[in-house]
PDB file of C-alpha atoms in Angstrom:
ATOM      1  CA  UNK A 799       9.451  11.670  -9.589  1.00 90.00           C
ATOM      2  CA  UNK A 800       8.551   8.220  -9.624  1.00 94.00           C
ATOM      3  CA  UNK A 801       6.987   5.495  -6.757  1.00 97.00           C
ATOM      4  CA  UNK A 802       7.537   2.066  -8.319  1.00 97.00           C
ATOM      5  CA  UNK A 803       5.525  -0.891  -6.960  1.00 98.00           C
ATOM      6  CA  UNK A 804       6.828  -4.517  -7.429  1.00 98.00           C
ATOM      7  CA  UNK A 805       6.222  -7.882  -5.917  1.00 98.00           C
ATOM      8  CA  UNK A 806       3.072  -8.847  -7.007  1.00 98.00           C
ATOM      9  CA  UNK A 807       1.843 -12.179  -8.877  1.00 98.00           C
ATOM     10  CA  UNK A 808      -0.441 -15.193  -8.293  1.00 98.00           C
ATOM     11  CA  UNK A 809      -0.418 -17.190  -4.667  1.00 98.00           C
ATOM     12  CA  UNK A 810      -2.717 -19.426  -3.361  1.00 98.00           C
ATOM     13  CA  UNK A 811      -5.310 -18.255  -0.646  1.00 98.00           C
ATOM     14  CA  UNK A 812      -3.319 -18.814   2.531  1.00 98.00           C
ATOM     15  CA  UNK A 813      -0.234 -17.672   1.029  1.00 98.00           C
ATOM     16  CA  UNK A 814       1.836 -14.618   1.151  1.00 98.00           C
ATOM     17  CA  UNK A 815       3.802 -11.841  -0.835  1.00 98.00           C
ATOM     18  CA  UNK A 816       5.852  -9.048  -0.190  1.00 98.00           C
ATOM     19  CA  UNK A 817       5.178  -6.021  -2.294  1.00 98.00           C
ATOM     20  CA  UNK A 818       7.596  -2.934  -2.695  1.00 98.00           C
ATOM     21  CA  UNK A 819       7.344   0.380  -3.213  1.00 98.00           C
ATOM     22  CA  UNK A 820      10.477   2.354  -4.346  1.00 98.00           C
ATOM     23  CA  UNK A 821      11.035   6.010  -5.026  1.00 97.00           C
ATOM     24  CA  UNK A 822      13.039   8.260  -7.108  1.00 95.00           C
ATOM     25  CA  UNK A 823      13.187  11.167  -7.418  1.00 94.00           C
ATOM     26  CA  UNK A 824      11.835  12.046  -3.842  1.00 93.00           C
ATOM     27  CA  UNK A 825      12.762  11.312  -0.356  1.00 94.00           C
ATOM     28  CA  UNK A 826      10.105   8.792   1.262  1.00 93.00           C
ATOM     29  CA  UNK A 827      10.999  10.673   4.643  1.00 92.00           C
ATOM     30  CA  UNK A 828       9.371  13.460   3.803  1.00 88.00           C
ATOM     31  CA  UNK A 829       5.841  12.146   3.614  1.00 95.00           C
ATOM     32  CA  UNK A 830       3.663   9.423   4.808  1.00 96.00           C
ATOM     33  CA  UNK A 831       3.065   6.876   2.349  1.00 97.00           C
ATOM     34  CA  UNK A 832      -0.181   4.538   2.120  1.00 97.00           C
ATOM     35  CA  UNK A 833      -0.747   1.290  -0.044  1.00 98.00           C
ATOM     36  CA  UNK A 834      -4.412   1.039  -1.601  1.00 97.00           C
ATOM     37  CA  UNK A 835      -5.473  -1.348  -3.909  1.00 98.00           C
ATOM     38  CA  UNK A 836      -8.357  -1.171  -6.676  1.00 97.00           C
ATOM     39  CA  UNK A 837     -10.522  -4.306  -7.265  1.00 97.00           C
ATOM     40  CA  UNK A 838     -11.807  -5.939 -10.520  1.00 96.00           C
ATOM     41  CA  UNK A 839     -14.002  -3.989 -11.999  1.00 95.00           C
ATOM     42  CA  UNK A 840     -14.086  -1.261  -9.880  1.00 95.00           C
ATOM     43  CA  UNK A 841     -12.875   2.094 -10.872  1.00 94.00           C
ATOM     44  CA  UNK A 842      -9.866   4.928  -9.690  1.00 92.00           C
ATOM     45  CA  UNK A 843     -12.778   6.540  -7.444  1.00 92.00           C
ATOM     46  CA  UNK A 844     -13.292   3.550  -5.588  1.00 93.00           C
ATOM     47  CA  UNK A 845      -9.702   2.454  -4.681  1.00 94.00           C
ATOM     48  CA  UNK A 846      -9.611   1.311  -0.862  1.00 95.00           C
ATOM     49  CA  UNK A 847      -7.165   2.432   1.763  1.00 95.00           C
ATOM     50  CA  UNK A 848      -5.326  -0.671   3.019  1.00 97.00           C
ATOM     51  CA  UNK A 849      -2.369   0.870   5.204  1.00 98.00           C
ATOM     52  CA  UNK A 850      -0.440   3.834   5.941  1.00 97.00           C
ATOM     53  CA  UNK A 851       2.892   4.668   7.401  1.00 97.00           C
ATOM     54  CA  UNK A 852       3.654   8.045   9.082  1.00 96.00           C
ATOM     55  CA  UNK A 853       6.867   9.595   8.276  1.00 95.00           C
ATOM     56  CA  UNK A 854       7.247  11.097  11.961  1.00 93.00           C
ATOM     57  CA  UNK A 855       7.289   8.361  13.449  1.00 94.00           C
ATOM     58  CA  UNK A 856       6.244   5.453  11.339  1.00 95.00           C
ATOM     59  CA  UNK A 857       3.019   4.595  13.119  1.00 97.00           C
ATOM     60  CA  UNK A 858       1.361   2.297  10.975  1.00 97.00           C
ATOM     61  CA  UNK A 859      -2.735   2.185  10.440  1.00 97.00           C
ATOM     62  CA  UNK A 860      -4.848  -0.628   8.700  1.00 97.00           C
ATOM     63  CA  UNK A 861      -8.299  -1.105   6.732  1.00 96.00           C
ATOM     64  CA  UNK A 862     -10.538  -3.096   8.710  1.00 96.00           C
ATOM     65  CA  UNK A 863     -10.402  -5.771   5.644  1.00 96.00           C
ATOM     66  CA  UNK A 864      -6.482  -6.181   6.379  1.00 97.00           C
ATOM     67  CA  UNK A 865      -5.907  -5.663  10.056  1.00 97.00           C
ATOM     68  CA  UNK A 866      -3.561  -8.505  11.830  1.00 97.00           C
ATOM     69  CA  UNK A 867      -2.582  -9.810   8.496  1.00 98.00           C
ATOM     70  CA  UNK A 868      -0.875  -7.351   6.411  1.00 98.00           C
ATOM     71  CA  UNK A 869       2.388  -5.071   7.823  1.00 98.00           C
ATOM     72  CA  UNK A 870       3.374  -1.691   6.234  1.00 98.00           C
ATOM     73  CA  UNK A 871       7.049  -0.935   6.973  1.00 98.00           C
ATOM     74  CA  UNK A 872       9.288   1.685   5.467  1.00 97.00           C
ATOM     75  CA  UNK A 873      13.085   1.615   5.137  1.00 96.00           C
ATOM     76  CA  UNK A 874      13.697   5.469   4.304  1.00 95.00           C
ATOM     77  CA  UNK A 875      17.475   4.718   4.423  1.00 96.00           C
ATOM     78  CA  UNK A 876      16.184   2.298   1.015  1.00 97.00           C
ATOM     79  CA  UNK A 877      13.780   5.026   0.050  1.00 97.00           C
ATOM     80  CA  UNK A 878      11.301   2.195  -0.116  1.00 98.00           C
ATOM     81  CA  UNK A 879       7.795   0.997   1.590  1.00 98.00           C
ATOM     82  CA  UNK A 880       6.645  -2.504   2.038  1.00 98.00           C
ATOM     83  CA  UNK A 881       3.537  -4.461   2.230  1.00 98.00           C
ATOM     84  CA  UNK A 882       3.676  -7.500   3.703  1.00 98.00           C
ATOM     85  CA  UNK A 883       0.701  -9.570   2.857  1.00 98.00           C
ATOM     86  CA  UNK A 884      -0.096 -12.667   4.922  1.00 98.00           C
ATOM     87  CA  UNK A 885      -3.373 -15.241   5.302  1.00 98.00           C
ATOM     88  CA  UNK A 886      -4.321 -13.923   1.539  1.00 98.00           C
ATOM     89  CA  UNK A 887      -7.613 -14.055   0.298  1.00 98.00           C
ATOM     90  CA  UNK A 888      -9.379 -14.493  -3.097  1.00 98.00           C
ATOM     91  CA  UNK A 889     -10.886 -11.073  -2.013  1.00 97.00           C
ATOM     92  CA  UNK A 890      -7.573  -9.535  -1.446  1.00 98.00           C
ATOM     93  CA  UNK A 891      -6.833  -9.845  -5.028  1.00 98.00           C
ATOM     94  CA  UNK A 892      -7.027  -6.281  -7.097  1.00 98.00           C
ATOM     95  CA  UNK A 893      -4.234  -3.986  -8.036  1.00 98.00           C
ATOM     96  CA  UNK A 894      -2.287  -1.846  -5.318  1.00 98.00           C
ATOM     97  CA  UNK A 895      -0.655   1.117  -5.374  1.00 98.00           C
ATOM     98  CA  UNK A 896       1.486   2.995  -3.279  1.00 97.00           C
ATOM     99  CA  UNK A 897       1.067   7.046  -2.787  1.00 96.00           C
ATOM    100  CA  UNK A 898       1.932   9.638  -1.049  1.00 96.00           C
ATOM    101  CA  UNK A 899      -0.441  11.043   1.237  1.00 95.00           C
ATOM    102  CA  UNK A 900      -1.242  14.283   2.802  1.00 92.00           C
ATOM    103  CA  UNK A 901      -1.337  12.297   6.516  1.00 93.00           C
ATOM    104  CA  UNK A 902      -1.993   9.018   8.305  1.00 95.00           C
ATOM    105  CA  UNK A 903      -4.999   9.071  10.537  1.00 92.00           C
ATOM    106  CA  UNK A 904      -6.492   6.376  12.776  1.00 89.00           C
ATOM    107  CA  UNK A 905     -10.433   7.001  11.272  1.00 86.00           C
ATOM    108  CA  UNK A 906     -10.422   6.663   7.940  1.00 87.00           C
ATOM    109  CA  UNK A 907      -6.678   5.567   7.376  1.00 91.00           C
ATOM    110  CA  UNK A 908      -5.555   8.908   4.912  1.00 89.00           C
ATOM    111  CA  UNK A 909      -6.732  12.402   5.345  1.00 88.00           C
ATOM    112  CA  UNK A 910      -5.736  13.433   1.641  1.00 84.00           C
ATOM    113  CA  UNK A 911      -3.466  12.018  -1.252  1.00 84.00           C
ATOM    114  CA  UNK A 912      -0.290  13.161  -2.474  1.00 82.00           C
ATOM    115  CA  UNK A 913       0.784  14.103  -5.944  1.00 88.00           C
ATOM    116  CA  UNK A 914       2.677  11.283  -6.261  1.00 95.00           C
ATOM    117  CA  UNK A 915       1.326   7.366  -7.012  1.00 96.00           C
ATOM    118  CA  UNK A 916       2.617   4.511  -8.643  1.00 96.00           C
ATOM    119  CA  UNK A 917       2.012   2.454 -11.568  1.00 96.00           C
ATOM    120  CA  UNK A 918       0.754  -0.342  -9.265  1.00 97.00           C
ATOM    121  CA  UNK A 919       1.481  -3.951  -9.361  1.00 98.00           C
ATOM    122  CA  UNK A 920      -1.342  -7.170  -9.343  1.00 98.00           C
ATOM    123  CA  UNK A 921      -1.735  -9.151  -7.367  1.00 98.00           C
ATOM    124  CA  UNK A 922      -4.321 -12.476  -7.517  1.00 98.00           C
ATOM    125  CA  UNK A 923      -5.315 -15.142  -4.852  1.00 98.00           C
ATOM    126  CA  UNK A 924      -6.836 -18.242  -6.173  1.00 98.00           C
ATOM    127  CA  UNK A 925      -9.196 -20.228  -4.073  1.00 95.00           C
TER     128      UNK A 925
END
């Protein structure tokens, strides 16, 4: 089993990038999937929740850092995830990772994560 992120690389703040997330090995419509990213010098324990997409339904959920300018979409027929990153930030940039998660929930975006993560891909917005 493998998630694979791609997409990242260096943008201007302002800009925009698309990042990917593609299984195999798994089918994506059996779980909800959430993107989190880990800042510079911060470690595995303290990677943040950024979005999450429900399998059910897709019903989508944001961090509070991200909300009304990034958009998590899945194509499960693709057996991939997106982030769509827009309005970037010098603080935005860190390292993000897809996972699986145990479920999507409004308060504190994933109740659990899966067995299954990516390699992550970086991403860095100059000022």
């Amino acid at each position: 089993v493998q998630l694979v992120e791609s997409g990242g690389g260096m943008v201007q703040a302002g800009g925009s990038l698309r990042l990917s997330c593609t299984a195999s090995g798994l089918t994506i419509d059996g779980y909800d999937i959430g993107w989190f990213r880990q800042a510079p010098g911060k470690g595995r324990q303290e990677r943040e929740g950024v979005a999450c997409v429900t399998n059910v339904d897709s019903t989508t959920y944001y961090g509070d850092s991200v909300k009304g300018r990034f958009t998590i979409s899945r194509d499960n027929a693709k057996n991939t995830v997106y982030l769509q990153m827009n309005s970037l930030k010098p603080e935005d940039t860190a390292v993000y990772y897809c996972a699986t998660v145990f479920l999507c929930i409004p308060s504190t975006l994933v109740a659990g994560t899966g067995d299954y993560w990516g390699q992550g891909t970086q991403v860095f917005v100059s000022s």
